[in-house]
Tab-separated table of C-alpha atoms (C1' of nucleotides) in Angstrom:
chain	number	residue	atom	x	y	z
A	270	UNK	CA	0.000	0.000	0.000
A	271	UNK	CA	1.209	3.329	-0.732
A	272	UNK	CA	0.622	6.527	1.789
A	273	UNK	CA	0.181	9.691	-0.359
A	274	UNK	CA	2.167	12.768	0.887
A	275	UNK	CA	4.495	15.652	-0.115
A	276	UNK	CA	8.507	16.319	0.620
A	277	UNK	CA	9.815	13.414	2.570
A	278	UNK	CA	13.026	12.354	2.719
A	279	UNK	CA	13.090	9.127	4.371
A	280	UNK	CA	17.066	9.006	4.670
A	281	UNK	CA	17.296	11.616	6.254
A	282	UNK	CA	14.437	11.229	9.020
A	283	UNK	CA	15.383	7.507	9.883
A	284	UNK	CA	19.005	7.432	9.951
A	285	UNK	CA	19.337	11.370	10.857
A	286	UNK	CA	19.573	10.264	14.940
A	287	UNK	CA	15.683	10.500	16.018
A	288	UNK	CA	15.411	6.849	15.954
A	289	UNK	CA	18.162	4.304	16.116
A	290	UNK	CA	16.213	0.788	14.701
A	291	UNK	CA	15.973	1.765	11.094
A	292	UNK	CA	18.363	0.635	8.633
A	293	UNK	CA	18.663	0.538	4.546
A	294	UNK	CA	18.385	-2.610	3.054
A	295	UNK	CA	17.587	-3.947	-0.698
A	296	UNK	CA	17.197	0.044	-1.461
A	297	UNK	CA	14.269	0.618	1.267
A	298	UNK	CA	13.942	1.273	4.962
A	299	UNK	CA	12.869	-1.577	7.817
A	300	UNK	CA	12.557	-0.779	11.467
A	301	UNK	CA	9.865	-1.900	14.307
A	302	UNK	CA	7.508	0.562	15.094
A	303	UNK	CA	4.728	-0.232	18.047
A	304	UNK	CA	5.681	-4.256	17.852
A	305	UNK	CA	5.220	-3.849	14.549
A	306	UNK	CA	7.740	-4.727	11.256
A	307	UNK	CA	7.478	-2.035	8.589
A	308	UNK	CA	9.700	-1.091	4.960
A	309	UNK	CA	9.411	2.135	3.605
A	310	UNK	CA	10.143	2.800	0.243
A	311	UNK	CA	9.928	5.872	-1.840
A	312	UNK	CA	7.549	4.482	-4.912
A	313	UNK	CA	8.945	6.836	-7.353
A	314	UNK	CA	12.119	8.246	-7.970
A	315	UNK	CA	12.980	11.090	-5.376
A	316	UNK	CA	16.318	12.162	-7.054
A	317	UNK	CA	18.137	15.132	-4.513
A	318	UNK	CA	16.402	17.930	-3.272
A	319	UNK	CA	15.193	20.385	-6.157
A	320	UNK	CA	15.840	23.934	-5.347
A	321	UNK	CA	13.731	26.464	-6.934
A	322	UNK	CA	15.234	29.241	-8.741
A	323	UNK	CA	15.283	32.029	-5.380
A	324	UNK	CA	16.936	29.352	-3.814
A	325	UNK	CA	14.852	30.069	-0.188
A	326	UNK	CA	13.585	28.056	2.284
A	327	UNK	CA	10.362	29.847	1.783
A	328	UNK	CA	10.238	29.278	-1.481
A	329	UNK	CA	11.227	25.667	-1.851
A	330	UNK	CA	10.134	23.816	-4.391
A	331	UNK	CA	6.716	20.647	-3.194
A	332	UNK	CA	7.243	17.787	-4.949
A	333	UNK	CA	4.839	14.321	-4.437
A	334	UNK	CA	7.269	11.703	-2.573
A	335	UNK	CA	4.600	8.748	-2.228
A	336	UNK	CA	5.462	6.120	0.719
A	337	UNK	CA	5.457	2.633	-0.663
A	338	UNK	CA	4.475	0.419	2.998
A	339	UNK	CA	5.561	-3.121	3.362
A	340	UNK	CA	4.033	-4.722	6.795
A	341	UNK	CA	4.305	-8.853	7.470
A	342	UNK	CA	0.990	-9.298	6.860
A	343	UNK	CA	0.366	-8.857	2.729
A	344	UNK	CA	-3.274	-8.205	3.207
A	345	UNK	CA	-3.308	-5.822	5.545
A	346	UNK	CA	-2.868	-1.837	5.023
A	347	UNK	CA	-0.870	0.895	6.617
A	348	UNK	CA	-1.243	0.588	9.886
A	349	UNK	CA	-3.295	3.593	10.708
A	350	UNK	CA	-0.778	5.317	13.158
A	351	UNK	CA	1.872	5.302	10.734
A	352	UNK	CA	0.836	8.739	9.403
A	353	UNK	CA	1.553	10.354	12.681
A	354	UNK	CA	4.652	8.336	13.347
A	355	UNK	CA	6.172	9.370	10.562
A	356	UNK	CA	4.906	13.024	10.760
A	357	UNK	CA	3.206	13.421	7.286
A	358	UNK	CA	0.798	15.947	8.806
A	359	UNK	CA	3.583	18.183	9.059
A	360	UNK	CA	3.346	20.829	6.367
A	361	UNK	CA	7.125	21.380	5.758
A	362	UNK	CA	6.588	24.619	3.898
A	363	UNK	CA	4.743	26.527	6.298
A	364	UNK	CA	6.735	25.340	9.562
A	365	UNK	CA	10.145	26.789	7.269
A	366	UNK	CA	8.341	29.849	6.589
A	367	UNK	CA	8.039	30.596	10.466
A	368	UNK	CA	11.899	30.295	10.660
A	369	UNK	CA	14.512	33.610	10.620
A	370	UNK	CA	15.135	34.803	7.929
A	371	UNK	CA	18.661	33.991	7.887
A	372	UNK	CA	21.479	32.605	5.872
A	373	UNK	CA	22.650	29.696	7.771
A	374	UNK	CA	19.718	28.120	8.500
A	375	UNK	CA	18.249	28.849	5.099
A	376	UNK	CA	21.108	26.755	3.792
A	377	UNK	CA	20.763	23.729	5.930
A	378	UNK	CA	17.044	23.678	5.040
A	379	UNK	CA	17.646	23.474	1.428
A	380	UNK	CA	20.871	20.776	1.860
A	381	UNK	CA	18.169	18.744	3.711
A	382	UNK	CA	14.861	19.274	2.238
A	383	UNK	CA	11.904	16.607	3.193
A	384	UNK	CA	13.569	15.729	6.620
A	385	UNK	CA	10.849	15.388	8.757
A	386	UNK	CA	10.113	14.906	12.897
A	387	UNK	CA	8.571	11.663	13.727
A	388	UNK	CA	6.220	11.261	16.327
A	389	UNK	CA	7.752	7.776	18.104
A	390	UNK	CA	6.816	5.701	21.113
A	391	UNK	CA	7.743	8.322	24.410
A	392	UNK	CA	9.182	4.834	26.348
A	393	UNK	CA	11.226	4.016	23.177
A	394	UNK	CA	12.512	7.389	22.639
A	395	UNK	CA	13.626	8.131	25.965
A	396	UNK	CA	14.961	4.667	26.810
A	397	UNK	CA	16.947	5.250	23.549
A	398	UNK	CA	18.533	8.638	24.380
A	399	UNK	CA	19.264	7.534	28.369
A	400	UNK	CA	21.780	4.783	26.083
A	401	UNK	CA	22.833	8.122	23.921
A	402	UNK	CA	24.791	10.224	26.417
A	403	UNK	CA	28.861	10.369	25.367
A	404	UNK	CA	27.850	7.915	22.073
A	405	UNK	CA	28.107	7.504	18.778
A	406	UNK	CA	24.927	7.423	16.821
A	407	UNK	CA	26.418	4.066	15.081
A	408	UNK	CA	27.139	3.089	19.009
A	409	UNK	CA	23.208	3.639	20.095
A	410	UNK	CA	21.944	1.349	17.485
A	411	UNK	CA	24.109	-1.054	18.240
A	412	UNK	CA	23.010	-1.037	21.736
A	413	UNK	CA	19.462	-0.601	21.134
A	414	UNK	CA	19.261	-3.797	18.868
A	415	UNK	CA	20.870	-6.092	21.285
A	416	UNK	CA	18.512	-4.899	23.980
A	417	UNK	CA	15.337	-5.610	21.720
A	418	UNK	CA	16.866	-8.989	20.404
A	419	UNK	CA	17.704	-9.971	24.402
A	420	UNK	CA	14.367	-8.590	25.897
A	421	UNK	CA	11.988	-7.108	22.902
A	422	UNK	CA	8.849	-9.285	22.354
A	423	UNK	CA	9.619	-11.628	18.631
A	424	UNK	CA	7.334	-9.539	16.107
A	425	UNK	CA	5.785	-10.902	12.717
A	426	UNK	CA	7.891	-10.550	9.655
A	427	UNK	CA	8.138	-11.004	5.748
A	428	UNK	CA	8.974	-14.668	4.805
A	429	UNK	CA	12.153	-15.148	4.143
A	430	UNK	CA	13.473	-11.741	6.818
A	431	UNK	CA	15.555	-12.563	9.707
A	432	UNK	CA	14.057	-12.049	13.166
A	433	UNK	CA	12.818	-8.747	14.296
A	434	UNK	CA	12.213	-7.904	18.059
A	435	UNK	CA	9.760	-4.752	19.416
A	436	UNK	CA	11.700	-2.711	21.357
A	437	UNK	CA	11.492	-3.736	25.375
A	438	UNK	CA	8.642	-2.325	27.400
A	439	UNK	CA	9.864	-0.648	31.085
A	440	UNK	CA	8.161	-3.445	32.827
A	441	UNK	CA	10.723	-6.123	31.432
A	442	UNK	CA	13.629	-4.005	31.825
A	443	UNK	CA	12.735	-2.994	34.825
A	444	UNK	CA	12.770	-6.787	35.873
A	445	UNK	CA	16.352	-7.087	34.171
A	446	UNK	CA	19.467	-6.542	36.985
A	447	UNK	CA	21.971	-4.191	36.097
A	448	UNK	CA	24.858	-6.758	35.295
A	449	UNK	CA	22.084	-8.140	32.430
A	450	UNK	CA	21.376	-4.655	30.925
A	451	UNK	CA	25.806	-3.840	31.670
A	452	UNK	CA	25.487	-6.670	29.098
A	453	UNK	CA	24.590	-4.993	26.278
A	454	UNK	CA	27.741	-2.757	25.954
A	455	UNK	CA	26.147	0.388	27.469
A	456	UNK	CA	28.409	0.862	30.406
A	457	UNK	CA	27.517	3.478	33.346
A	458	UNK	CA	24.213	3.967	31.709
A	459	UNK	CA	22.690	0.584	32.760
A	460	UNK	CA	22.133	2.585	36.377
A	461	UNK	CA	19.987	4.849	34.886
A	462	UNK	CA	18.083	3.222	32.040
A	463	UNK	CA	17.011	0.782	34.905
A	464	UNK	CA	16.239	2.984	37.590
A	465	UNK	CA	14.018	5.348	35.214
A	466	UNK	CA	12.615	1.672	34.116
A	467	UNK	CA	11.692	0.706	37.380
A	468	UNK	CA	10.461	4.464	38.129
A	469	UNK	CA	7.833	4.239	35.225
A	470	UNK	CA	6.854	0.304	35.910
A	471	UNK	CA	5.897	2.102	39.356
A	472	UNK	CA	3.917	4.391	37.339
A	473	UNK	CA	5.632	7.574	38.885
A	474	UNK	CA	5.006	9.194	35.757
A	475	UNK	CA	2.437	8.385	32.846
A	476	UNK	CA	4.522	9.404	29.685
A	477	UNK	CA	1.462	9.856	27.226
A	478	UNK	CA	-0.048	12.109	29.610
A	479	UNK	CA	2.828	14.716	29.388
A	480	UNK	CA	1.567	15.503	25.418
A	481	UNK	CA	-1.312	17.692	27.353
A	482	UNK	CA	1.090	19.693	29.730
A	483	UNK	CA	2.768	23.044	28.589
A	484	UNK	CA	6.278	22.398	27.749
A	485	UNK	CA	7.987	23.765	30.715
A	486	UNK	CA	6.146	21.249	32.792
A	487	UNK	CA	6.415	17.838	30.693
A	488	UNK	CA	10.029	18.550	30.820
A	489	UNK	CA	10.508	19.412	34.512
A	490	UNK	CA	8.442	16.337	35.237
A	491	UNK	CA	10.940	14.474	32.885
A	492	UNK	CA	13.784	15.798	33.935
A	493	UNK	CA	13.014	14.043	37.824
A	494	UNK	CA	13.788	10.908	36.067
A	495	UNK	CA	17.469	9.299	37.210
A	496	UNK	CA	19.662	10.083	33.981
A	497	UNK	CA	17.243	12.449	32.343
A	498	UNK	CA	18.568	16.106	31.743
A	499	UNK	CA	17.968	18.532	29.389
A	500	UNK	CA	18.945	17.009	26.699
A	501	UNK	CA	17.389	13.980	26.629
A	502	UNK	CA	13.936	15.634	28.098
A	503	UNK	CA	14.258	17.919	25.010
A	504	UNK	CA	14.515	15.092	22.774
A	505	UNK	CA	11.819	12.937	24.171
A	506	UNK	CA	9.637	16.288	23.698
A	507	UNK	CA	10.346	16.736	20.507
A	508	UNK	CA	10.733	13.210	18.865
A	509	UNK	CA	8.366	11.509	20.543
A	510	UNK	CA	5.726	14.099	22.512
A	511	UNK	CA	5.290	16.438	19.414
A	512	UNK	CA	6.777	19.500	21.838
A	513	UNK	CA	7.897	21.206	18.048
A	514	UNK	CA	9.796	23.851	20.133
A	515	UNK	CA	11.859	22.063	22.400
A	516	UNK	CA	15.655	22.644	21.171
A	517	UNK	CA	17.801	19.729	22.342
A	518	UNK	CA	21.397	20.890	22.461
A	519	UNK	CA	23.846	18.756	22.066
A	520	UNK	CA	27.710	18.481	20.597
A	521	UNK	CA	26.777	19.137	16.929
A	522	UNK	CA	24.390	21.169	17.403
A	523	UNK	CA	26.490	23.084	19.532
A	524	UNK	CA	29.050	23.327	17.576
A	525	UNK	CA	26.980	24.678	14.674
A	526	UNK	CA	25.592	27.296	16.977
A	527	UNK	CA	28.219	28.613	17.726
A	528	UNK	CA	29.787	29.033	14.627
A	529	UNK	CA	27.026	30.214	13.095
A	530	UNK	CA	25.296	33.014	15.323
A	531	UNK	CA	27.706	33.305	17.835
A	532	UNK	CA	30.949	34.172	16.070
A	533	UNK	CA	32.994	30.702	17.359
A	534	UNK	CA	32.702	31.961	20.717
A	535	UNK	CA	31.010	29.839	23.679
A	536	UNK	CA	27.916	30.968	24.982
A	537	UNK	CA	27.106	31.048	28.856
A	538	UNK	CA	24.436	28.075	29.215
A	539	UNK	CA	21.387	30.349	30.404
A	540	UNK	CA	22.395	32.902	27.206
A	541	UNK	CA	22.349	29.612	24.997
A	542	UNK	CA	19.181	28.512	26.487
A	543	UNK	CA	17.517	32.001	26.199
A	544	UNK	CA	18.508	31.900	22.197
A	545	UNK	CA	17.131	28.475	21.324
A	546	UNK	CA	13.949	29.409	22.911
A	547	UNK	CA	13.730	32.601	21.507
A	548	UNK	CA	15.332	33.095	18.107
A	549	UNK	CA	13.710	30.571	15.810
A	550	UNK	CA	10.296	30.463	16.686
A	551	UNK	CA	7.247	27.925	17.183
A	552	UNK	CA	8.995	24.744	15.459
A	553	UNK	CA	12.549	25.500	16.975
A	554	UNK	CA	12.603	21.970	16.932
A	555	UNK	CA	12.639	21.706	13.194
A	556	UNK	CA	15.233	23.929	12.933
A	557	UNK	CA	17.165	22.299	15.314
A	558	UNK	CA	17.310	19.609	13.624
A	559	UNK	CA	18.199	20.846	10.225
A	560	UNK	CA	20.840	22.255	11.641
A	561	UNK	CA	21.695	18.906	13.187
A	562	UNK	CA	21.366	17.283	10.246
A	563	UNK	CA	23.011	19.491	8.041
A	564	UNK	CA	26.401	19.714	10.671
A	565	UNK	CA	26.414	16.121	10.419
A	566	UNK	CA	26.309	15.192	7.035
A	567	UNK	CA	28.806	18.595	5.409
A	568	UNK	CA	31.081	16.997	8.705
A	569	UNK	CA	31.082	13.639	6.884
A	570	UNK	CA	32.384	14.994	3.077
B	129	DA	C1'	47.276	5.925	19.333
B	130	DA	C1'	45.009	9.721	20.989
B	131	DC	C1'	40.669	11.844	20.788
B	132	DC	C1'	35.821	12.053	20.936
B	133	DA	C1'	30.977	10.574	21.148
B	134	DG	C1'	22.912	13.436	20.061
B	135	DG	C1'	25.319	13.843	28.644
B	136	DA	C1'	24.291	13.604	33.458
B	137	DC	C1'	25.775	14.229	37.994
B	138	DA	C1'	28.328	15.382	42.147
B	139	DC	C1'	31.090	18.876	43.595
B	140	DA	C1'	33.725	23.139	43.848
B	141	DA	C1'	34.051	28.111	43.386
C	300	DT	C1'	24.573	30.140	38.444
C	301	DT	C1'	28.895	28.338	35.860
C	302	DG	C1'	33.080	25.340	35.358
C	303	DT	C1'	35.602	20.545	36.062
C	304	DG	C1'	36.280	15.499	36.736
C	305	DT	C1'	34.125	11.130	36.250
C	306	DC	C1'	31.544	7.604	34.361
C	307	DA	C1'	32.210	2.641	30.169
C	308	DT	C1'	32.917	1.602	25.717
C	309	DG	C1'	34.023	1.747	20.957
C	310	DG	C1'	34.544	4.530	16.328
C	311	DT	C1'	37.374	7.317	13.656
DNA sequence: AACCAGGACACAA
DNA sequence: TTGTGTCATGGT
């Protein structure tokens, strides 16, 4: 089945650092989304992104990227969450148009046109970024799979395709001992990915229910959680919660910060944090993670 | 072989 | 409030 939408670049929003159990393979894009196996495909030709002749972020060019969807059952459709997951309600033109008006971010837009936020399972997401801190991106997958292939639920897939495993709810891990999670290569942050685990199997704090708070609150209430500090709040806010303004700072983006509105030099943390909130407006979050994306992959030529 | 990684935390000043 | 050392492990 195919879902019908505009300006997606599915490179770029699976592999880009939101989520960490996609990966290419035979030319399309398999993960496990909500215990369930999924390939995306692009069912026509994308080619690059086409910039129009002003060149602007405002002015970029729609073009029709139709999502091919593979699921293990052939009969059934698209699973009718996938839309949000994959954030194809997000009108990519008119969240760029709220951003500055300037140079820098103008260009990352247009080197990364059709990356999109997903909307992904809040226990996922931050369970995923607790195993991010001091990683590599190519490190957190790594992790991530072995702790869905040790304790992840088996989950339907094509004939023929190797196992697949939904990622691990907090109940089991939150039966796991810390030597058994210390397992899976993730060091010193087997303390906290359990003890938030055990914290939410106690039901200290209803994830889902923080999508109806103001942002200041869902992350203060995250931020109680052993592990959990800015950082990773902002990025369970934004990749998972749909909080489109929450700015999650981290080395790249830092870096590219820096460099591009702050002359090289280093910004106190409350002046940094007083710019991220202020300067690019309602879907900071987007342009956060242009600028993410776009540090990352001119970094990598 | 050093250096660094989508950080958080305790602690000092 | 802002800076420093520490944490465990592996990529580049």
């Amino acid at each position: 089945m195919t879902l019908f939408t505009r300006d997606y670049d599915l490179a770029a929003t699976l592999s880009g650092g939101q989520a960490f159990r996609w990966r290419e393979r035979d030319g399309g894009w398999e993960g496990v989304v909500r215990g369930h196996w999924l390939r995306l495909g692009l069912s026509t030709p994308a080619g690059g992104p086409e910039p129009d002749a002003q060149g602007g972020c405002r002015l970029a060019s729609s073009r029709e990227t139709p999502i091919a969807v593979t699921t293990a059952d052939e009969r059934a459709g698209a699973p009718p969450w996938l839309a949000d997951y994959l954030g194809l309600d997000d009108d990519l033109s008119a969240v760029t148009a709220t951003f500055p008006d300037d140079s820098a971010l103008r260009r990352a837009v247009r080197a990364c046109w059709g990356l999109r936020l997903l909307r992904q399972e809040p226990w996922e997401c931050l369970a995923s970024f607790l195993l991010s801190s001091n990683k590599q991106i190519v490190q957190i997958r790594q992790i991530v799979a072995t702790l869905a292939a040790r304790f992840g639920q088996p989950v339907r897939v094509a004939r023929g395709h190797p196992p697949e495993f939904a990622f691990p709810t907090a109940d089991r891990l939150a039966a796991c001992t810390e030597t058994e999670l210390r397992a899976c290569q993730m060091g010193f942050r087997a303390r906290y990915l359990l003890a938030t685990a055990q914290a939410l199997a106690a039901g200290r704090l209803d994830l889902e229910r923080l999508r109806d708070w103001p942002l200041d609150d869902a992350r203060r209430r995250l931020m109680e959680l052993p592990g959990v500090g800015r950082k990773i709040a902002d990025c369970v806010l934004l990749f998972s919660l749909g909080f489109r303004q929450a700015f999650p700072v981290d080395v790249w983006v830092l870096k590219a910060l820096r460099r591009l509105y702050f002359a090289n030099r280093c910004p106190a943390p409350r002046e940094l944090i007083r710019f991220t909130e202020t300067h690019f407006g309602p879907f900071a979050g987007y342009a956060q993670q242009y600028l993410f994306h776009h540090a990352r992959i001119t970094q990598l030529d």
